[in-house]
XYZ file of C-alpha atoms in Angstrom:
560
model
C -31.707 -15.232 -20.293
C -31.775 -13.681 -16.098
C -35.536 -14.717 -15.665
C -34.029 -18.160 -16.235
C -31.237 -18.078 -14.010
C -33.522 -16.638 -11.293
C -36.034 -19.590 -11.791
C -33.052 -22.398 -11.714
C -31.987 -20.115 -8.406
C -35.219 -20.778 -7.043
C -34.927 -24.774 -7.631
C -31.546 -25.291 -5.491
C -31.334 -25.949 -1.857
C -28.655 -25.008 0.725
C -29.331 -27.626 2.845
C -27.404 -30.664 0.292
C -23.413 -29.746 -0.093
C -23.712 -31.153 -3.930
C -26.045 -28.480 -4.598
C -23.763 -25.543 -3.551
C -21.528 -25.088 -6.549
C -24.464 -24.751 -8.219
C -26.133 -22.114 -6.269
C -22.817 -19.889 -6.288
C -22.573 -20.795 -10.258
C -26.135 -19.639 -11.150
C -25.909 -16.506 -8.338
C -22.800 -15.200 -10.216
C -24.572 -15.438 -14.081
C -27.265 -13.578 -12.180
C -24.814 -11.147 -10.538
C -23.255 -11.259 -14.713
C -26.241 -10.235 -16.097
C -26.478 -7.543 -13.122
C -23.896 -6.648 -14.202
C -24.008 -5.946 -17.495
C -26.885 -3.465 -17.404
C -27.517 -0.639 -15.608
C -31.103 -1.148 -15.491
C -30.707 -4.552 -14.146
C -28.134 -3.102 -10.786
C -30.847 -3.650 -8.224
C -31.255 -7.468 -8.760
C -27.508 -7.126 -7.059
C -29.106 -5.572 -3.944
C -32.196 -8.685 -4.235
C -29.611 -10.927 -4.528
C -27.553 -9.829 -1.369
C -29.038 -12.697 0.834
C -27.648 -15.337 -1.930
C -24.209 -13.755 -1.316
C -25.074 -13.462 2.352
C -24.912 -17.161 1.674
C -22.256 -17.670 -0.240
C -19.220 -15.731 2.671
C -20.968 -17.623 5.497
C -20.107 -20.801 3.960
C -16.690 -19.702 2.824
C -15.769 -18.348 6.882
C -14.735 -21.539 7.935
C -12.302 -21.482 4.982
C -10.703 -18.573 5.386
C -11.255 -18.305 9.281
C -8.622 -21.405 8.931
C -6.177 -19.790 6.780
C -5.982 -17.229 9.432
C -5.272 -19.632 12.176
C -2.314 -21.315 10.147
C -1.510 -17.444 9.007
C -1.035 -16.072 12.903
C 0.640 -19.502 13.701
C 3.217 -19.139 11.039
C 3.923 -15.483 10.678
C 6.157 -14.751 13.675
C 7.722 -11.562 14.211
C 10.067 -11.250 11.228
C 8.989 -8.039 9.244
C 10.137 -10.025 6.098
C 7.019 -12.599 6.532
C 3.833 -12.217 5.124
C 0.677 -12.798 6.698
C -0.751 -14.453 2.904
C 1.540 -16.436 2.728
C -0.082 -20.099 3.559
C -1.421 -21.983 0.135
C -4.915 -20.774 -0.898
C -6.949 -24.594 -0.942
C -8.794 -25.196 -3.828
C -12.595 -24.164 -1.528
C -9.674 -20.551 -0.994
C -9.734 -20.702 -4.219
C -13.089 -20.879 -5.722
C -14.164 -18.199 -2.995
C -11.405 -15.706 -4.500
C -12.050 -15.919 -8.414
C -16.182 -15.866 -7.602
C -15.259 -12.108 -5.612
C -13.162 -11.387 -8.432
C -15.416 -11.771 -10.995
C -17.674 -9.624 -8.900
C -15.798 -6.805 -7.523
C -17.585 -3.819 -9.272
C -21.050 -4.635 -8.116
C -19.492 -6.387 -4.073
C -17.922 -2.887 -3.876
C -21.092 -1.405 -4.985
C -23.144 -3.311 -2.212
C -20.416 -2.070 0.231
C -20.288 1.089 -0.741
C -23.969 1.860 -0.319
C -23.802 -0.375 3.565
C -20.102 0.200 4.543
C -21.522 -1.982 7.506
C -21.763 -4.711 5.073
C -17.991 -5.876 6.457
C -18.264 -5.532 9.505
C -20.647 -8.061 8.876
C -21.524 -11.014 6.495
C -18.912 -9.170 4.240
C -15.912 -9.470 6.428
C -13.659 -11.797 4.602
C -13.557 -9.487 2.209
C -11.659 -6.972 4.129
C -8.409 -9.529 3.936
C -8.476 -10.452 0.101
C -6.632 -7.222 -1.194
C -7.730 -7.861 -4.535
C -11.559 -7.417 -4.437
C -11.838 -4.146 -2.841
C -11.715 -0.696 -4.096
C -9.232 2.036 -1.688
C -12.443 3.718 -1.041
C -14.247 1.340 0.507
C -11.106 0.145 2.101
C -10.241 3.472 3.849
C -14.084 3.745 5.201
C -13.584 0.332 7.124
C -10.248 1.527 8.374
C -11.440 4.872 9.763
C -14.554 2.892 11.162
C -12.712 0.495 13.148
C -9.452 2.735 13.901
C -12.118 5.296 15.988
C -14.327 2.173 17.500
C -13.568 0.742 21.069
C -12.930 -2.841 19.989
C -10.488 -1.498 17.716
C -8.532 -0.863 20.761
C -7.983 -4.607 21.066
C -5.473 -4.946 17.758
C -3.555 -7.698 16.886
C -5.062 -11.165 15.242
C -8.363 -11.483 17.389
C -9.536 -8.803 16.015
C -8.852 -10.527 12.331
C -10.707 -13.693 13.572
C -13.492 -12.481 14.785
C -14.017 -9.965 12.120
C -13.911 -13.823 10.353
C -16.261 -15.536 12.096
C -18.518 -12.522 12.137
C -18.452 -11.345 16.120
C -17.657 -8.026 15.414
C -18.867 -4.401 14.077
C -21.769 -3.003 12.849
C -22.852 -5.410 10.336
C -25.809 -7.783 10.741
C -26.707 -11.624 10.286
C -27.347 -13.386 6.938
C -30.206 -11.586 5.315
C -30.244 -8.757 7.865
C -29.367 -5.139 7.355
C -26.035 -4.116 8.092
C -27.113 -1.406 10.947
C -29.412 -0.912 12.963
C -32.647 0.469 12.019
C -32.090 3.869 12.480
C -28.218 4.137 13.510
C -25.704 5.426 11.593
C -22.895 3.463 11.194
C -19.421 5.783 12.998
C -18.078 8.511 10.955
C -14.660 8.197 9.625
C -13.401 11.416 11.658
C -15.505 10.572 15.015
C -13.329 9.914 18.255
C -14.802 8.314 20.965
C -13.583 9.552 24.173
C -12.980 7.418 27.750
C -11.507 8.603 30.823
C -9.740 6.184 32.830
C -8.635 6.031 36.275
C -5.008 5.968 36.953
C -4.428 8.086 33.969
C -2.102 11.552 33.943
C -4.187 13.010 30.591
C -7.912 12.162 30.170
C -8.443 9.991 26.609
C -9.418 13.049 24.498
C -8.515 15.782 25.731
C -6.781 18.471 23.701
C -2.542 18.033 23.421
C -1.671 21.889 23.501
C 1.958 21.814 21.667
C 4.313 25.292 22.175
C 6.614 25.391 19.870
C 9.292 27.209 17.444
C 9.240 27.316 13.630
C 13.041 27.092 13.138
C 12.926 23.874 15.270
C 9.682 22.786 15.480
C 10.922 18.913 14.892
C 12.630 18.786 17.833
C 10.229 20.638 20.544
C 7.450 18.498 19.051
C 9.169 15.356 20.033
C 10.061 16.423 23.372
C 6.901 17.323 24.207
C 5.492 13.783 22.755
C 7.961 12.018 24.767
C 6.101 11.393 27.662
C 2.167 11.061 26.356
C 1.346 7.426 25.672
C 0.137 6.313 22.098
C -3.379 6.138 23.307
C -2.925 9.613 24.406
C -1.773 10.662 21.536
C -4.195 9.127 19.309
C -7.400 10.294 21.009
C -6.357 13.851 21.719
C -6.766 16.434 19.675
C -3.761 18.613 18.788
C -3.668 22.396 19.881
C -0.596 23.743 18.179
C 0.808 27.468 18.921
C 4.121 28.905 17.094
C 6.558 30.510 19.587
C 6.106 34.570 18.764
C 2.898 34.185 16.087
C -0.264 35.426 16.815
C -2.208 32.485 15.028
C -4.740 31.007 16.521
C -5.010 27.031 15.576
C -9.110 26.361 14.971
C -7.385 23.255 12.641
C -5.013 25.709 9.763
C -2.307 25.943 12.958
C -2.222 22.168 13.254
C -2.080 21.487 9.377
C 0.412 23.398 8.959
C 2.650 21.904 11.908
C 1.663 18.414 10.177
C 3.647 20.176 7.037
C 6.124 21.268 8.501
C 7.058 18.117 10.414
C 7.057 16.146 7.433
C 9.533 18.391 5.565
C 12.329 18.010 8.615
C 11.709 14.887 9.488
C 13.922 14.393 6.020
C 15.974 17.253 6.958
C 19.919 15.606 6.314
C 21.038 17.297 10.009
C 19.492 14.237 11.444
C 20.490 11.949 9.045
C 17.299 9.604 9.534
C 16.038 9.554 5.832
C 18.102 9.558 2.365
C 16.600 10.014 -0.663
C 16.087 7.167 -3.295
C 17.773 7.295 -6.474
C 14.203 7.268 -8.181
C 14.034 11.116 -8.576
C 14.857 11.895 -4.928
C 11.631 12.588 -3.980
C 11.007 8.996 -2.111
C 12.850 8.602 1.513
C 14.762 5.282 2.579
C 15.492 5.012 6.313
C 19.680 5.724 6.557
C 22.051 3.062 7.432
C 24.250 5.567 8.394
C 21.342 7.633 11.006
C 23.726 5.888 14.306
C 25.869 8.925 13.385
C 22.696 10.775 15.563
C 22.962 9.599 18.622
C 19.354 9.712 19.156
C 18.452 8.158 15.743
C 16.126 5.497 17.286
C 13.650 7.616 19.409
C 13.610 10.011 16.579
C 12.371 6.544 14.477
C 9.982 6.326 16.974
C 8.418 9.818 16.901
C 8.659 9.626 13.189
C 6.489 6.707 13.650
C 3.814 8.233 15.861
C 3.702 11.119 13.947
C 2.651 9.757 10.621
C 0.223 7.507 12.804
C -1.625 10.543 14.182
C -1.428 12.365 10.723
C -3.639 8.989 9.439
C -6.169 9.113 12.667
C -6.223 13.345 12.134
C -6.345 12.624 8.541
C -3.651 15.274 7.801
C -1.965 14.221 4.365
C 1.489 14.911 4.986
C 3.958 16.003 1.681
C 6.082 12.463 2.815
C 6.735 10.111 0.438
C 8.954 6.795 0.978
C 10.200 3.883 -0.867
C 7.950 1.348 -2.253
C 10.298 -1.242 -0.251
C 9.495 0.986 3.310
C 5.824 0.437 2.524
C 6.481 -2.621 2.454
C 7.749 -2.969 5.879
C 5.391 -1.084 7.570
C 2.767 -3.492 5.920
C 4.648 -6.496 6.982
C 5.044 -7.966 3.491
C 8.006 -9.375 2.080
C 10.678 -7.312 -0.065
C 11.968 -8.651 -3.531
C 15.318 -7.879 -4.863
C 13.086 -5.998 -7.774
C 12.277 -2.566 -5.454
C 16.033 -2.298 -5.360
C 15.720 0.079 -7.496
C 14.288 2.223 -6.506
C 17.513 2.270 -4.137
C 20.282 1.482 -6.299
C 19.476 1.378 -10.201
C 23.219 0.105 -11.096
C 23.196 -2.190 -8.254
C 19.082 -3.586 -9.123
C 20.709 -4.573 -12.951
C 23.746 -6.538 -11.559
C 21.594 -8.305 -9.709
C 19.363 -8.942 -12.434
C 21.914 -9.799 -14.742
C 23.406 -12.044 -12.506
C 19.616 -13.957 -12.460
C 19.273 -13.469 -16.269
C 22.762 -15.110 -17.356
C 24.552 -18.243 -16.892
C 27.539 -16.723 -14.773
C 29.810 -19.935 -14.567
C 33.587 -18.785 -14.529
C 32.217 -15.007 -15.405
C 31.642 -13.746 -11.895
C 33.322 -13.878 -8.846
C 31.503 -13.041 -5.869
C 31.740 -14.271 -2.347
C 28.154 -14.656 0.103
C 29.051 -11.556 1.690
C 29.386 -7.614 0.667
C 31.220 -4.387 1.652
C 30.306 -1.317 3.560
C 31.491 2.086 3.632
C 30.707 3.834 7.020
C 32.028 7.253 6.118
C 35.547 6.224 4.748
C 35.358 3.402 6.913
C 35.036 -0.136 4.802
C 33.776 -3.753 6.619
C 32.626 -6.748 5.198
C 29.387 -8.098 5.770
C 28.651 -12.048 5.499
C 25.102 -13.044 4.097
C 26.030 -16.491 5.520
C 28.201 -17.915 8.599
C 32.188 -17.294 6.658
C 30.444 -16.207 3.701
C 33.504 -14.755 2.656
C 34.688 -18.213 1.484
C 31.552 -19.104 -0.070
C 31.560 -18.234 -3.906
C 28.679 -17.617 -5.772
C 27.703 -20.242 -8.565
C 25.153 -20.668 -10.983
C 23.244 -22.795 -8.758
C 23.431 -20.412 -5.221
C 22.879 -17.348 -7.273
C 19.345 -16.810 -6.317
C 20.321 -17.219 -2.614
C 22.874 -15.009 -2.635
C 20.339 -12.454 -4.486
C 17.839 -12.985 -1.840
C 20.170 -12.283 0.779
C 21.498 -9.860 -0.577
C 18.481 -7.787 -1.150
C 17.342 -8.699 2.464
C 20.666 -7.205 3.985
C 20.287 -3.775 1.958
C 16.775 -3.495 1.700
C 16.087 -4.961 5.772
C 18.923 -6.062 8.043
C 21.053 -2.615 7.331
C 18.357 -0.905 9.029
C 16.666 -3.291 10.991
C 16.917 -1.028 14.159
C 15.608 1.667 12.320
C 12.498 0.045 11.116
C 11.541 -1.877 14.561
C 12.328 1.841 15.905
C 9.753 3.589 13.291
C 7.073 0.313 13.937
C 7.275 0.697 17.406
C 5.842 4.380 17.609
C 3.628 3.680 14.466
C 1.743 0.853 15.709
C 1.089 2.434 19.192
C -1.519 4.689 17.250
C -2.600 2.354 14.186
C -2.890 -1.621 15.062
C -1.017 -3.904 12.924
C -3.457 -5.736 11.567
C -5.764 -3.249 10.576
C -3.184 -1.275 8.181
C -2.460 -4.538 6.163
C -5.715 -4.362 4.684
C -4.061 -1.945 2.062
C -1.477 -2.615 -0.582
C 1.550 -0.627 -0.756
C 0.331 2.274 -3.251
C -2.990 2.655 -1.042
C -0.798 3.103 1.977
C 1.041 5.902 -0.337
C -2.135 7.195 -0.862
C -3.434 6.982 2.829
C -0.174 8.961 4.358
C 0.075 11.602 1.636
C -3.415 12.170 0.251
C -4.886 11.230 -3.854
C -3.065 13.757 -5.649
C -4.527 16.453 -8.566
C -3.888 15.018 -11.925
C -3.850 17.325 -14.506
C -4.164 15.046 -17.534
C -3.926 17.898 -20.413
C -0.707 18.645 -18.597
C 0.810 14.584 -18.545
C -0.228 14.270 -21.873
C 1.560 17.207 -22.889
C 4.676 16.645 -21.547
C 4.919 12.587 -22.494
C 7.726 11.417 -25.032
C 7.473 8.401 -27.392
C 10.024 6.138 -27.913
C 10.481 2.522 -30.209
C 8.403 3.655 -33.320
C 5.199 5.346 -31.206
C 4.197 9.485 -32.089
C 0.940 11.088 -31.050
C -0.763 9.930 -33.430
C -0.627 6.067 -32.653
C -3.493 4.086 -32.394
C -1.943 2.370 -28.628
C -0.947 5.814 -27.635
C -4.313 7.640 -28.667
C -6.031 4.285 -26.410
C -3.730 4.825 -23.355
C -4.627 8.703 -23.421
C -8.251 7.771 -24.096
C -7.914 5.193 -20.689
C -6.113 7.731 -19.273
C -9.098 9.930 -19.001
C -11.642 7.746 -18.420
C -9.954 6.321 -15.038
C -11.054 7.572 -12.290
C -9.024 9.854 -9.846
C -7.564 6.350 -7.627
C -6.482 4.634 -11.229
C -4.556 7.519 -12.409
C -2.777 7.811 -9.521
C -1.829 4.333 -9.357
C -0.678 4.590 -12.527
C 1.432 7.382 -11.795
C 2.674 4.960 -9.165
C 3.313 1.988 -11.695
C 5.672 4.134 -14.262
C 7.328 6.601 -11.614
C 7.546 4.633 -7.806
C 5.028 7.575 -6.431
C 2.098 9.062 -7.014
C 3.821 12.629 -6.534
C 2.889 15.216 -9.253
C 5.791 18.294 -9.221
C 4.428 21.726 -8.090
C 5.246 22.728 -11.460
C 3.686 19.986 -13.302
C 4.808 17.538 -15.167
C 7.192 19.107 -17.058
C 9.411 18.692 -13.931
C 9.158 14.726 -13.276
C 12.102 14.197 -11.559
C 14.124 10.633 -13.108
C 16.931 9.026 -11.561
C 19.339 11.668 -13.262
C 17.347 15.064 -12.661
C 14.828 15.937 -14.833
C 12.783 13.072 -17.344
C 9.589 13.466 -18.450
C 7.218 11.012 -18.753
C 8.079 8.065 -21.535
C 6.117 5.178 -22.975
C 7.859 3.233 -25.157
C 6.900 0.141 -27.792
C 7.122 -3.107 -26.618
C 7.925 -5.480 -29.466
C 7.028 -8.233 -27.505
C 3.567 -10.377 -27.710
C 0.218 -7.897 -28.038
C -1.284 -10.032 -24.894
C 1.470 -9.326 -22.597
C 0.966 -6.396 -19.460
C 2.498 -3.034 -19.859
C 5.939 -2.886 -17.955
C 7.730 -0.251 -16.194
C 10.814 1.048 -15.378
C 10.760 3.435 -12.228
C 13.429 5.269 -12.673
C 13.346 5.910 -15.947
C 9.422 7.107 -15.057
C 9.363 5.002 -18.436
C 6.287 3.106 -19.489
C 6.860 -0.227 -22.177
C 3.252 -0.122 -24.113
C 2.632 -3.732 -25.850
C 0.835 -3.326 -29.417
C -2.844 -4.347 -27.902
C -5.078 -4.652 -30.994
C -8.434 -3.118 -29.575
C -9.072 0.041 -26.809
C -11.165 -2.337 -24.569
C -7.948 -4.889 -24.750
C -4.925 -2.006 -23.882
C -7.555 -0.546 -21.045
C -7.853 -3.823 -19.413
C -4.062 -5.060 -19.294
C -3.319 -1.508 -18.132
C -5.967 -1.963 -15.252
C -4.906 -5.048 -14.315
C -0.942 -4.342 -14.747
C -1.711 -0.936 -12.310
C -3.581 -3.655 -9.592
C -1.494 -6.707 -9.698
C 2.034 -5.122 -10.475
C 1.967 -3.071 -7.740
C 5.931 -2.628 -7.458
C 6.024 -1.501 -11.318
C 7.043 -4.798 -12.444
C 4.375 -6.235 -15.084
C 4.207 -10.298 -16.263
C 4.550 -12.164 -18.705
């Protein structure tokens, strides 16, 4: 079959538009054959010039999409840059690249420079690139001088193939004899007129018990570029430790603990297990709260730049704000599970003559109650069956964004001082958590031994046996994403899965039988660490559906 497809490829030409689709289909069939047999894996490398041709042909389509997104995105955190409706050409491109995701990632893994050249279109397709390839590209761009330009121009340059180390069509993606920049490499420059040459050591002398405030004051006089390029050197006052890397790691961890200190009132724990955090809408009780949020944004940005893992986990909605993506009512479950259930009930039921709500909400500020209108004169506009969807949208917007928009804005000001806005958007919410907090070390045996089964499932059920077989076959990233999908975070308690936290305290991992269609995707309820598993008819189907669910449903909700 492969020989026949290769012969058909030779009969096609790029000189005529009518030949394009047959050419890509023949290429696709060859890639399918290569992907099905490990001994044919080298064929993908042989076909690389054709794959690059495919990328070049579709660059104008994706470049136009980028221009439309840039002109329509505005400045609101609530607007996603990927919200422009796909064209037929873009849909074909997405289908092709997602169909051959595994081979494309292998090619990139073997030659990272492709992402800065002919494969640059893949950077902004969130479903194709694996996390390790995104992360490698991210650090290459972050520490490259051209990343300093930031913004939409970088994205447009990538789409037009005008940046980075990637080669042209059919050419090596790196110059012979050169290696792409390492993920941890820093490029230092000295600019006239600045108080501190970029790349110079940033000396911090702090007290352990007040490390947050001391670090805040010592960072206050530094620019974002100085912090980004500088090497942190920490001295804990009255301690003998010499910072050869270990003290600064300890400093990052101490800061991560203190930024969530309730005395600062910056963040409050979510309802989902109390291990993830959300900006506190009442942080204004701290008069310096907005400057503190900017500092926290800089610290998390610096930890990312220096590849330091932080024990800091946020709600999915806050990760969405960092990425500039929309929140929806389902994100409310992690903040207020009972309120989420009431919103879900409103959407799923006819509320005619059953609900007495208006387009307003009541807010409690330390005992002082006030009413916030969701629309002008909202207190006098009733929620009806016809307008209930708009009510749910507006109340979600108020609670998850408008109530904390100043805190979010200040955090992002500090964060973007170090991390370019467009560059961080190559990740999804799950991947951003892994970038900040690291890949967890998951003990599958401990996980399995501390799992409860409900609805007729038991440890001997076929679907349960297949589930654990699938989990063992997953790589580290896939296991982390499964844990995120079901519990809302990749964090594993220090004491193990026996101490997994839920809405009401310790709540073990649960698998419930889903009596719906066997073709449904698995769904999850993060507040209860609950996975609803359909009665799939084979191991292969269960594994494929589980992977699809954790990849496509990053907020923890499956598709019907």
